PDB file of C-alpha atoms in Angstrom:
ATOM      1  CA  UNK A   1      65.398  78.373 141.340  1.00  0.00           C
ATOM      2  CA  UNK A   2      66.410  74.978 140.278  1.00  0.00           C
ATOM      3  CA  UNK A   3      67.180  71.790 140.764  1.00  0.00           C
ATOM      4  CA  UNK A   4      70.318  72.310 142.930  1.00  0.00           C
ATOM      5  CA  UNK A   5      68.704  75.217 145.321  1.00  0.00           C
ATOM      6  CA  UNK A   6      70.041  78.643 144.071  1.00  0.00           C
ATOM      7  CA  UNK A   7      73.272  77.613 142.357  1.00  0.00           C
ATOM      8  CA  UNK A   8      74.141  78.161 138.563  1.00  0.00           C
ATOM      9  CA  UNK A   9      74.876  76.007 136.047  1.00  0.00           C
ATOM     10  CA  UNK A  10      77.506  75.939 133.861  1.00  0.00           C
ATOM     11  CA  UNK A  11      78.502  73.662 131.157  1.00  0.00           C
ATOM     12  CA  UNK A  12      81.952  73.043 130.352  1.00  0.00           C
ATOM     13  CA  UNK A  13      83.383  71.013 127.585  1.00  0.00           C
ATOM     14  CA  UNK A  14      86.512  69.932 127.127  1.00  0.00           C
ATOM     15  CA  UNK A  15      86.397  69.989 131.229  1.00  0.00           C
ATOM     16  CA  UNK A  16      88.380  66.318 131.374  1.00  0.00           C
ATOM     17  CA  UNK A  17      91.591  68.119 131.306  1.00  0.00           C
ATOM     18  CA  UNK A  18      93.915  70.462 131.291  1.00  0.00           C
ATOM     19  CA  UNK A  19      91.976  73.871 131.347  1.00  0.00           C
ATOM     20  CA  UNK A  20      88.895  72.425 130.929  1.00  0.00           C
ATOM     21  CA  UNK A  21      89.309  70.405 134.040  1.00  0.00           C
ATOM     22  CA  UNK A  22      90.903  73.592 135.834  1.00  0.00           C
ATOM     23  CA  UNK A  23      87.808  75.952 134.530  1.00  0.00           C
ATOM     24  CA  UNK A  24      84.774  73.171 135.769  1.00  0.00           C
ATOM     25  CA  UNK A  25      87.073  72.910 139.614  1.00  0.00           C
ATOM     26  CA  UNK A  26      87.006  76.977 139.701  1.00  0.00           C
ATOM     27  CA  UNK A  27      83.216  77.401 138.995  1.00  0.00           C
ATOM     28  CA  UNK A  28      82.090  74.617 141.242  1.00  0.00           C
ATOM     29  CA  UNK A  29      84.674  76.637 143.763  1.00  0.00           C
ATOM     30  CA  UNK A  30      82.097  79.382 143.110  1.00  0.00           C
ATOM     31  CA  UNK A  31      79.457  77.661 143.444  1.00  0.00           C
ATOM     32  CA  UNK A  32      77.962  76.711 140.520  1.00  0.00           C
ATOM     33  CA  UNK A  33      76.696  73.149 139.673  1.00  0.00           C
ATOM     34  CA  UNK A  34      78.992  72.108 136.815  1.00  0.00           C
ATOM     35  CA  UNK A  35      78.357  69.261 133.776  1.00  0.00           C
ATOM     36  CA  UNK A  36      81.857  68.581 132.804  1.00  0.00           C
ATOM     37  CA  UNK A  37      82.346  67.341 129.102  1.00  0.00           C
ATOM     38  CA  UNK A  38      84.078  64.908 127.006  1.00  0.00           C
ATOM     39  CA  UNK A  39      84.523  63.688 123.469  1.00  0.00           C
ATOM     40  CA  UNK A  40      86.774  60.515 124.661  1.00  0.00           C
ATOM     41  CA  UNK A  41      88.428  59.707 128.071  1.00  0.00           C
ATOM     42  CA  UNK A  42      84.965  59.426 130.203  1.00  0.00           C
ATOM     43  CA  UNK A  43      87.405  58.189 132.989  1.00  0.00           C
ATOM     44  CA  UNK A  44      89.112  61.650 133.478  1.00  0.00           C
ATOM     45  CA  UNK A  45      85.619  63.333 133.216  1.00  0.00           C
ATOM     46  CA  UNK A  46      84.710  61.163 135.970  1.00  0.00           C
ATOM     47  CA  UNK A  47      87.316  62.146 137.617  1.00  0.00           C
ATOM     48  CA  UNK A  48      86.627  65.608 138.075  1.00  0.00           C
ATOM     49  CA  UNK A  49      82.607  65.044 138.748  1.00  0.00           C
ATOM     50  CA  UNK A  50      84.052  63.316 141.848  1.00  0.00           C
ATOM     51  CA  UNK A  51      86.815  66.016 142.667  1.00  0.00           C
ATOM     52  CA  UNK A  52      83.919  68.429 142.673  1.00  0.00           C
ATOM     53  CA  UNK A  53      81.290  66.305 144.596  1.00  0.00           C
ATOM     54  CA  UNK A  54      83.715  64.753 147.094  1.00  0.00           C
ATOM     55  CA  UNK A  55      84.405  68.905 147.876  1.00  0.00           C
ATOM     56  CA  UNK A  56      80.098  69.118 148.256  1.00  0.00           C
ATOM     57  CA  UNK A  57      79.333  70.544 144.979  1.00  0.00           C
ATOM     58  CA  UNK A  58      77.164  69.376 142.433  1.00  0.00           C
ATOM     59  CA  UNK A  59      78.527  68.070 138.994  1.00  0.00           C
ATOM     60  CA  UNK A  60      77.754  65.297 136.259  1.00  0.00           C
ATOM     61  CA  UNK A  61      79.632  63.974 133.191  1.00  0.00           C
ATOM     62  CA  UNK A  62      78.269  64.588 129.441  1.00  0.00           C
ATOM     63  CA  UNK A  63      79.309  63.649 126.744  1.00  0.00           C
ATOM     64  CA  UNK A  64      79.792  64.315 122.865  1.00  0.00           C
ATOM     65  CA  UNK A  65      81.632  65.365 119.596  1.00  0.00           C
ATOM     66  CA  UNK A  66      81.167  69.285 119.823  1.00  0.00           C
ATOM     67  CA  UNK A  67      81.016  69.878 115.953  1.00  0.00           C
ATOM     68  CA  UNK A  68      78.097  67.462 115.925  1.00  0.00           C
ATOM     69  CA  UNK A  69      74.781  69.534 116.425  1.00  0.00           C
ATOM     70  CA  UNK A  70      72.633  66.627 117.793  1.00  0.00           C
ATOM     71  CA  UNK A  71      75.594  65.115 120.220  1.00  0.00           C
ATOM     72  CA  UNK A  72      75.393  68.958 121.611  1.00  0.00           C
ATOM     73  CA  UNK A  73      71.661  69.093 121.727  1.00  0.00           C
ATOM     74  CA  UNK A  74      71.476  66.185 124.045  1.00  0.00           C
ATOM     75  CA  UNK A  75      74.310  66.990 125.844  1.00  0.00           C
ATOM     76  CA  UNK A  76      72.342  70.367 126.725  1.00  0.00           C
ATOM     77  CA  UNK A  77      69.330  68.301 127.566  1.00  0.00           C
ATOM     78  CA  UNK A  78      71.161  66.331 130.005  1.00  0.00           C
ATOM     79  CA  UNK A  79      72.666  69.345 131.850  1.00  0.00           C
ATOM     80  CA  UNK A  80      68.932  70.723 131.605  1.00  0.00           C
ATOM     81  CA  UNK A  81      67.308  67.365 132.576  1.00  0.00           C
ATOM     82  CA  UNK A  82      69.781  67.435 135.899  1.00  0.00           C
ATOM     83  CA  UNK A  83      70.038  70.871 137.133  1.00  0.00           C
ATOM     84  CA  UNK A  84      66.808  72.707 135.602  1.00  0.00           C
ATOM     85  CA  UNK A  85      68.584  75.043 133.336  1.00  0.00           C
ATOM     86  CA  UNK A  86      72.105  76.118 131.936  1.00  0.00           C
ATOM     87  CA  UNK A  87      73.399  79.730 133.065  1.00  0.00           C
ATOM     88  CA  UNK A  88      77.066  79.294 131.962  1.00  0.00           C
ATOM     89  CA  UNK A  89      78.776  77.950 129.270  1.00  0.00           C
ATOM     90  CA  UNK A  90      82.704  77.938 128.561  1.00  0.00           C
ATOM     91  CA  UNK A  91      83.561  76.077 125.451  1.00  0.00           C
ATOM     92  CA  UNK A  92      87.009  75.249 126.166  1.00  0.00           C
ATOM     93  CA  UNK A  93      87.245  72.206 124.071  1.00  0.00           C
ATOM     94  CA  UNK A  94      89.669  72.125 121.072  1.00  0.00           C
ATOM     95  CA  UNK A  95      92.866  70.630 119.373  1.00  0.00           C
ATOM     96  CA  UNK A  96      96.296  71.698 117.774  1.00  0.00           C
ATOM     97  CA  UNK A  97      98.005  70.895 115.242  1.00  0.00           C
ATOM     98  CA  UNK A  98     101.335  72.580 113.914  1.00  0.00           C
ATOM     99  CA  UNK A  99     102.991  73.108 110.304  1.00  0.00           C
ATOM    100  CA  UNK A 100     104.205  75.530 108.117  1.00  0.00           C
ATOM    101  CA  UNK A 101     101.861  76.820 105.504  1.00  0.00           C
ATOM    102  CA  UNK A 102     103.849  75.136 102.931  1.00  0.00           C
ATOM    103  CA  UNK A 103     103.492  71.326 104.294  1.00  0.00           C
ATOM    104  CA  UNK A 104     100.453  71.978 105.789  1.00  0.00           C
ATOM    105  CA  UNK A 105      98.204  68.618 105.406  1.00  0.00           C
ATOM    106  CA  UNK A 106      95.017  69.829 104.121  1.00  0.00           C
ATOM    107  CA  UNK A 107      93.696  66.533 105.807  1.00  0.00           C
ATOM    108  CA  UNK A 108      94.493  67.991 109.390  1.00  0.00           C
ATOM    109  CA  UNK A 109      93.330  71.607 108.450  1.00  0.00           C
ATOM    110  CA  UNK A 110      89.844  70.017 107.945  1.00  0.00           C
ATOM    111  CA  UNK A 111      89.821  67.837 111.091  1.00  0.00           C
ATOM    112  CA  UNK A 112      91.144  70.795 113.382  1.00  0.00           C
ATOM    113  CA  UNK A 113      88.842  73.235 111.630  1.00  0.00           C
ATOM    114  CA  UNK A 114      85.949  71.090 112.253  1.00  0.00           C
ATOM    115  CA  UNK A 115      86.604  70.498 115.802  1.00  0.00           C
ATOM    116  CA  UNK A 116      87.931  74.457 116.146  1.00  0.00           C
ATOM    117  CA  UNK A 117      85.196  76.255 114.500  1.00  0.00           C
ATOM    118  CA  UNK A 118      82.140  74.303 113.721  1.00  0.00           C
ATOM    119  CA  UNK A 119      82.754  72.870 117.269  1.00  0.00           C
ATOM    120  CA  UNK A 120      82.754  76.623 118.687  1.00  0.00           C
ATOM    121  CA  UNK A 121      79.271  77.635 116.572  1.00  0.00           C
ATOM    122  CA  UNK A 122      77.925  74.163 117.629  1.00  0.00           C
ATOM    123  CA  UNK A 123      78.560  75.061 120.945  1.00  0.00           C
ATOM    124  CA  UNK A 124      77.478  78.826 120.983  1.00  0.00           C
ATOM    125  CA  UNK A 125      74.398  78.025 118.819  1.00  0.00           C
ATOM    126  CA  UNK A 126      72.803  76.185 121.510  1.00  0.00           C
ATOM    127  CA  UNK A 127      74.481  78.446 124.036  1.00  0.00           C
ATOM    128  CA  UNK A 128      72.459  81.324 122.335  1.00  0.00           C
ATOM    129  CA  UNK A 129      69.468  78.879 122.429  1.00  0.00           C
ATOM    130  CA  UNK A 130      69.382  78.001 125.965  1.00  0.00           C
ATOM    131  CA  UNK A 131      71.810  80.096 128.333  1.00  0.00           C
ATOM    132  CA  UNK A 132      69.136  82.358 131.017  1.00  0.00           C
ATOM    133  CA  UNK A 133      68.916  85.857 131.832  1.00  0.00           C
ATOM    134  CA  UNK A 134      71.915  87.419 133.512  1.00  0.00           C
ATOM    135  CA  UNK A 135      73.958  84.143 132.163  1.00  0.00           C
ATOM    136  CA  UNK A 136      77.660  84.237 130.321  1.00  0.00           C
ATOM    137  CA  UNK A 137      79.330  82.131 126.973  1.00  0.00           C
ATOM    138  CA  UNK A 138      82.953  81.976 127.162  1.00  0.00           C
ATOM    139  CA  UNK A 139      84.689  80.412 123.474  1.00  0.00           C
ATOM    140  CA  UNK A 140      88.344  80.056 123.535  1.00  0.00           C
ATOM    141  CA  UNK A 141      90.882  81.684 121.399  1.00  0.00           C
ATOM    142  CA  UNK A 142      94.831  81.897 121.764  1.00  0.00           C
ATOM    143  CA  UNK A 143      97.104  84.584 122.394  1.00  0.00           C
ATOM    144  CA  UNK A 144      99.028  83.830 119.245  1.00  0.00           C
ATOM    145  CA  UNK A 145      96.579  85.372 117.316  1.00  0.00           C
ATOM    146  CA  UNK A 146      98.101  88.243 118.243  1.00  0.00           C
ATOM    147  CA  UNK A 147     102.142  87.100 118.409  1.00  0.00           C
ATOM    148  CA  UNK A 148     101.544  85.268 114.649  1.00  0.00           C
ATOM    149  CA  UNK A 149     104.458  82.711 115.677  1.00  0.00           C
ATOM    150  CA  UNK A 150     105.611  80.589 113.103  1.00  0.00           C
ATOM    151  CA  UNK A 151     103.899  77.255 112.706  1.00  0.00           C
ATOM    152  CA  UNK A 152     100.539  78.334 113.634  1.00  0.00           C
ATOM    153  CA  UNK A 153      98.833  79.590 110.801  1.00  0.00           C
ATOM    154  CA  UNK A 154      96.046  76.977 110.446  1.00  0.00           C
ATOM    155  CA  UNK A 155      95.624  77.021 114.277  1.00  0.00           C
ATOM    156  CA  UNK A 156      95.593  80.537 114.248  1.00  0.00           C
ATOM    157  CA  UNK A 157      92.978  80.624 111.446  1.00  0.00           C
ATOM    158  CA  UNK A 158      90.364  78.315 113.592  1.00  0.00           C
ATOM    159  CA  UNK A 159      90.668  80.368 116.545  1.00  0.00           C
ATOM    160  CA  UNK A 160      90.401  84.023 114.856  1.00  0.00           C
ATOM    161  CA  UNK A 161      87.326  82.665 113.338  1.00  0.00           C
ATOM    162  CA  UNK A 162      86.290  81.607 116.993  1.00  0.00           C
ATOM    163  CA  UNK A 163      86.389  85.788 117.908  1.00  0.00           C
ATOM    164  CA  UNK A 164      84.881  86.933 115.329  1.00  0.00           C
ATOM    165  CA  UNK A 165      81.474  84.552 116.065  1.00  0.00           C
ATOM    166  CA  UNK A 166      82.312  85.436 119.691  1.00  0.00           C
ATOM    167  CA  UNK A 167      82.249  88.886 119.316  1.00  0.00           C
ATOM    168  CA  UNK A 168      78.783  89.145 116.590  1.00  0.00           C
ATOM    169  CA  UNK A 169      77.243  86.987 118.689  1.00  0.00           C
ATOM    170  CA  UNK A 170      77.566  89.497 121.493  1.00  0.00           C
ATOM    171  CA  UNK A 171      75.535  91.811 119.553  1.00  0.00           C
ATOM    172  CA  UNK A 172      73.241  89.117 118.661  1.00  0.00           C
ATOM    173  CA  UNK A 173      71.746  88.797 122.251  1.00  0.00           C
ATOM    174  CA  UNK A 174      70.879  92.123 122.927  1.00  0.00           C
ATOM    175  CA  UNK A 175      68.263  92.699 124.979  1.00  0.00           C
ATOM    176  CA  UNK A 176      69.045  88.858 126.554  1.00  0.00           C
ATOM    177  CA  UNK A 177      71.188  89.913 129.441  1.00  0.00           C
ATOM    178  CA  UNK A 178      74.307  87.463 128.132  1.00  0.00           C
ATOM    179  CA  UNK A 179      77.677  88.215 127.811  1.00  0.00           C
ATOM    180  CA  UNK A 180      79.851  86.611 125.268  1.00  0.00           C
ATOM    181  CA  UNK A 181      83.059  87.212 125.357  1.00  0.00           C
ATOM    182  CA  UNK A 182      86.512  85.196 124.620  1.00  0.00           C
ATOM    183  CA  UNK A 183      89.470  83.906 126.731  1.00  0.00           C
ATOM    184  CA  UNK A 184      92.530  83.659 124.350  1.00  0.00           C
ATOM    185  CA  UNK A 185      95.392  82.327 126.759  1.00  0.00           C
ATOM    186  CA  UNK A 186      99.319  82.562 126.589  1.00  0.00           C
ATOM    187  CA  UNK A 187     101.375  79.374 126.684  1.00  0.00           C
ATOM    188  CA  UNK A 188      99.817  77.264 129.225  1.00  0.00           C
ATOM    189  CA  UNK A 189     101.167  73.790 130.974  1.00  0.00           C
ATOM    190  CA  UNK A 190      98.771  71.698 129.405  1.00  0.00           C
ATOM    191  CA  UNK A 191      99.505  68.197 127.854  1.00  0.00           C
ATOM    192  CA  UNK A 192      98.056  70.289 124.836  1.00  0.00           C
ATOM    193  CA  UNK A 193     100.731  72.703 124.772  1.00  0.00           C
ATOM    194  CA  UNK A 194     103.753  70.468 125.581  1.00  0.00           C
ATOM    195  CA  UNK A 195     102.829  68.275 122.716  1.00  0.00           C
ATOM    196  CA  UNK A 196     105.679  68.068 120.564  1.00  0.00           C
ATOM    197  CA  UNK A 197     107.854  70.909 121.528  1.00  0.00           C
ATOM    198  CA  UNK A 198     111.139  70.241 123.103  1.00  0.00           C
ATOM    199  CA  UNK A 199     112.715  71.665 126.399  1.00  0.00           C
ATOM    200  CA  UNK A 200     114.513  74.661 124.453  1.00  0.00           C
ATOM    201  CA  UNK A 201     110.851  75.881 123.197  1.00  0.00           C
ATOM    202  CA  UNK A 202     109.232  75.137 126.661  1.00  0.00           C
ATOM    203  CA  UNK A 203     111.966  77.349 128.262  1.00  0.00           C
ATOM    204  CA  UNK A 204     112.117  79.885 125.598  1.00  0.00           C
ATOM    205  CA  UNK A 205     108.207  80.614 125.347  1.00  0.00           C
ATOM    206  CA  UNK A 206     108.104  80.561 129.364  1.00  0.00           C
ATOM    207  CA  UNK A 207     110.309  83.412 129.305  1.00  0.00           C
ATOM    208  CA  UNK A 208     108.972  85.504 126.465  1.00  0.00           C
ATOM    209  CA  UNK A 209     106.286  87.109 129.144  1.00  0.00           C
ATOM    210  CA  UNK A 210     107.319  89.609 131.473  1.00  0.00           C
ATOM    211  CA  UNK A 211     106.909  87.400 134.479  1.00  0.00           C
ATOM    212  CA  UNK A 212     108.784  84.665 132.763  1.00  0.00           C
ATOM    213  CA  UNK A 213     107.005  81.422 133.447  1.00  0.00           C
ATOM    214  CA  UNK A 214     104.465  79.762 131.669  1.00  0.00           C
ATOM    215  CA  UNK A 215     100.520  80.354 132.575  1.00  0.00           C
ATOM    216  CA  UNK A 216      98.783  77.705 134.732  1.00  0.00           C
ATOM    217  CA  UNK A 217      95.307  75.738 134.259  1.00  0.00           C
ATOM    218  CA  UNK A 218      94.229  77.731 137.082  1.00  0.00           C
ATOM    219  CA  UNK A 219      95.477  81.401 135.931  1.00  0.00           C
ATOM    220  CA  UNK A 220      93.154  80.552 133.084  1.00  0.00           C
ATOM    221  CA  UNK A 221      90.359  79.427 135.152  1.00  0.00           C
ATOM    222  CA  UNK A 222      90.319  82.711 137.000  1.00  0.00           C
ATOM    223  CA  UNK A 223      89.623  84.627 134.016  1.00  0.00           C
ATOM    224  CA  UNK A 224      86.876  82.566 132.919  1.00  0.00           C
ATOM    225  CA  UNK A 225      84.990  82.403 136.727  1.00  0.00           C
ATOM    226  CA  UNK A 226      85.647  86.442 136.438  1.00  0.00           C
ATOM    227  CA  UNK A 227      83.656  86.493 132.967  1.00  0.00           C
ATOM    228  CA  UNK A 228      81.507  83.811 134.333  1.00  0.00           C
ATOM    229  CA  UNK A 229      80.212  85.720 137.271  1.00  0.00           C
ATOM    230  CA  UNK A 230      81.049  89.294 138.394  1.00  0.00           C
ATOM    231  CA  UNK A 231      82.431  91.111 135.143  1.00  0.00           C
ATOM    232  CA  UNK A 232      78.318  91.707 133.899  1.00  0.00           C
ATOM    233  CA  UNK A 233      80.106  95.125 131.936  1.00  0.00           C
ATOM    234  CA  UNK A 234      82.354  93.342 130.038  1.00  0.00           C
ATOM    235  CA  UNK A 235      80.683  92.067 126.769  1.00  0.00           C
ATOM    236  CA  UNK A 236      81.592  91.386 123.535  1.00  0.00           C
ATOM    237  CA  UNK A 237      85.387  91.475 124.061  1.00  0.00           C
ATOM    238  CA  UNK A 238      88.397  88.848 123.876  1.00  0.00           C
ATOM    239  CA  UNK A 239      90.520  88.718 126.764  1.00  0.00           C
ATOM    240  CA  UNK A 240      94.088  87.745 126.962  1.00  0.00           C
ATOM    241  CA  UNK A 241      95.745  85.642 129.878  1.00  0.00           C
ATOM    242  CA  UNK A 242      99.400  85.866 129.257  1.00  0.00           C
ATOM    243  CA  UNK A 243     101.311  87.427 131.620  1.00  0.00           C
ATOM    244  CA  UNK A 244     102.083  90.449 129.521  1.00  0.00           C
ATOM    245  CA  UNK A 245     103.328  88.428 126.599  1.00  0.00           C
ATOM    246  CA  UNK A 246     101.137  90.758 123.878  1.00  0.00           C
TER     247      UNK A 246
END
């Protein structure tokens, strides 16, 4: 029991936006008391704490810079401090930057690895801290991972890094009765992924899947509420919204 009756918590950061935001709407949908996190625009954060509670769920804003350990340690104690425990967390939060190997900028390799993967062991360190019996931890990957498109590489390289401390972690928590596990999505419409690519890429990646459109916030957000709450056999495993695209 806590201190929203017999709901679950769950933490989700990067929930301001795009599937963040989707992910936080879905598990208050299930009915789950949500914190929704931010690095930067409190505003759209706020946002979605009233989307939820407006609907009659139960939701605050925290904030922080995930790759800093005692920004995350606080923002843990908050969603503790509010809702008497954390069952859930999906770290969703991430950025993307893209270049050729070649003219890579060794600048932005170390600013997106920072946020990419000592955000995501930030994140799951205090996940494997404080997540209860019976809970879930949800990192996120990407499906190119496994279509190695052009351009990627040191995006690519953050986010394989995030399944391979998804998937040891797993193994980690025996005996804790957590799953870990790892959502890599397809292209998405997300400001993220239409970020510098022009109307011939949009079209062309939207019909690279078999059902030829681009994912949604909320096809992702599905996948995550299923990992979140009813799929207690799958463990340890990355996962791979895209419409049949690999």
């Amino acid at each position: 029991m806590n201190a929203v009756g017999t709901r679950r918590v769950a933490l989700v950061t990067g929930g301001s936006g795009g599937i963040g935001r989707a992910a936080a709407l879905r598990l208050a949908a299930d009915g789950m008391a949500v914190a929704v996190h931010y690095a930067g625009n409190r505003a759209a954060a706020e946002e979605t704490v009233a989307e939820i509670t407006e609907a009659g769920g139960a939701a605050i804003a925290v904030a922080g810079d995930i790759a800093d350990e005692d920004a995350m340690a606080a923002a843990f104690d908050a969603v503790e401090s509010a809702f008497g425990g954390i069952d859930v967390v999906v770290n969703t939060a991430g950025i993307m930057i893209l270049a050729p190997i070649a003219t890579f900028d060794l600048a932005d390799l170390d600013r997106m690895h920072r946020t990419n993967i000592r955000g995501a062991f930030v994140v799951s360190q205090q996940a494997a801290r404080r997540v209860r019996a019976g809970g879930a931890i949800i990192n996120f990957s990407t499906s190119v991972v496994r279509t190695q498109m052009p351009n990627y590489a040191a995006y690519v390289a953050s986010k394989a890094a995030v399944e391979g401390l998804t998937l040891i972690l797993a193994r980690e928590l025996r005996g804790r009765d957590i799953t870990v596990n790892a959502v890599g999505p397809g292209p998405t419409a997300t400001p993220l992924f239409f970020n510098g690519k022009n109307e011939a890429t949009v079209d062309a990646l939207a019909n690279a899947a078999p059902l030829e459109r681009l994912g949604e916030p909320a096809d992702i957000a599905e996948t995550v509420s299923f990992l979140a709450g009813p799929a207690r056999w799958i463990n340890g495993q990355v996962i791979y919204p895209n419409g049949g695209l690999a």
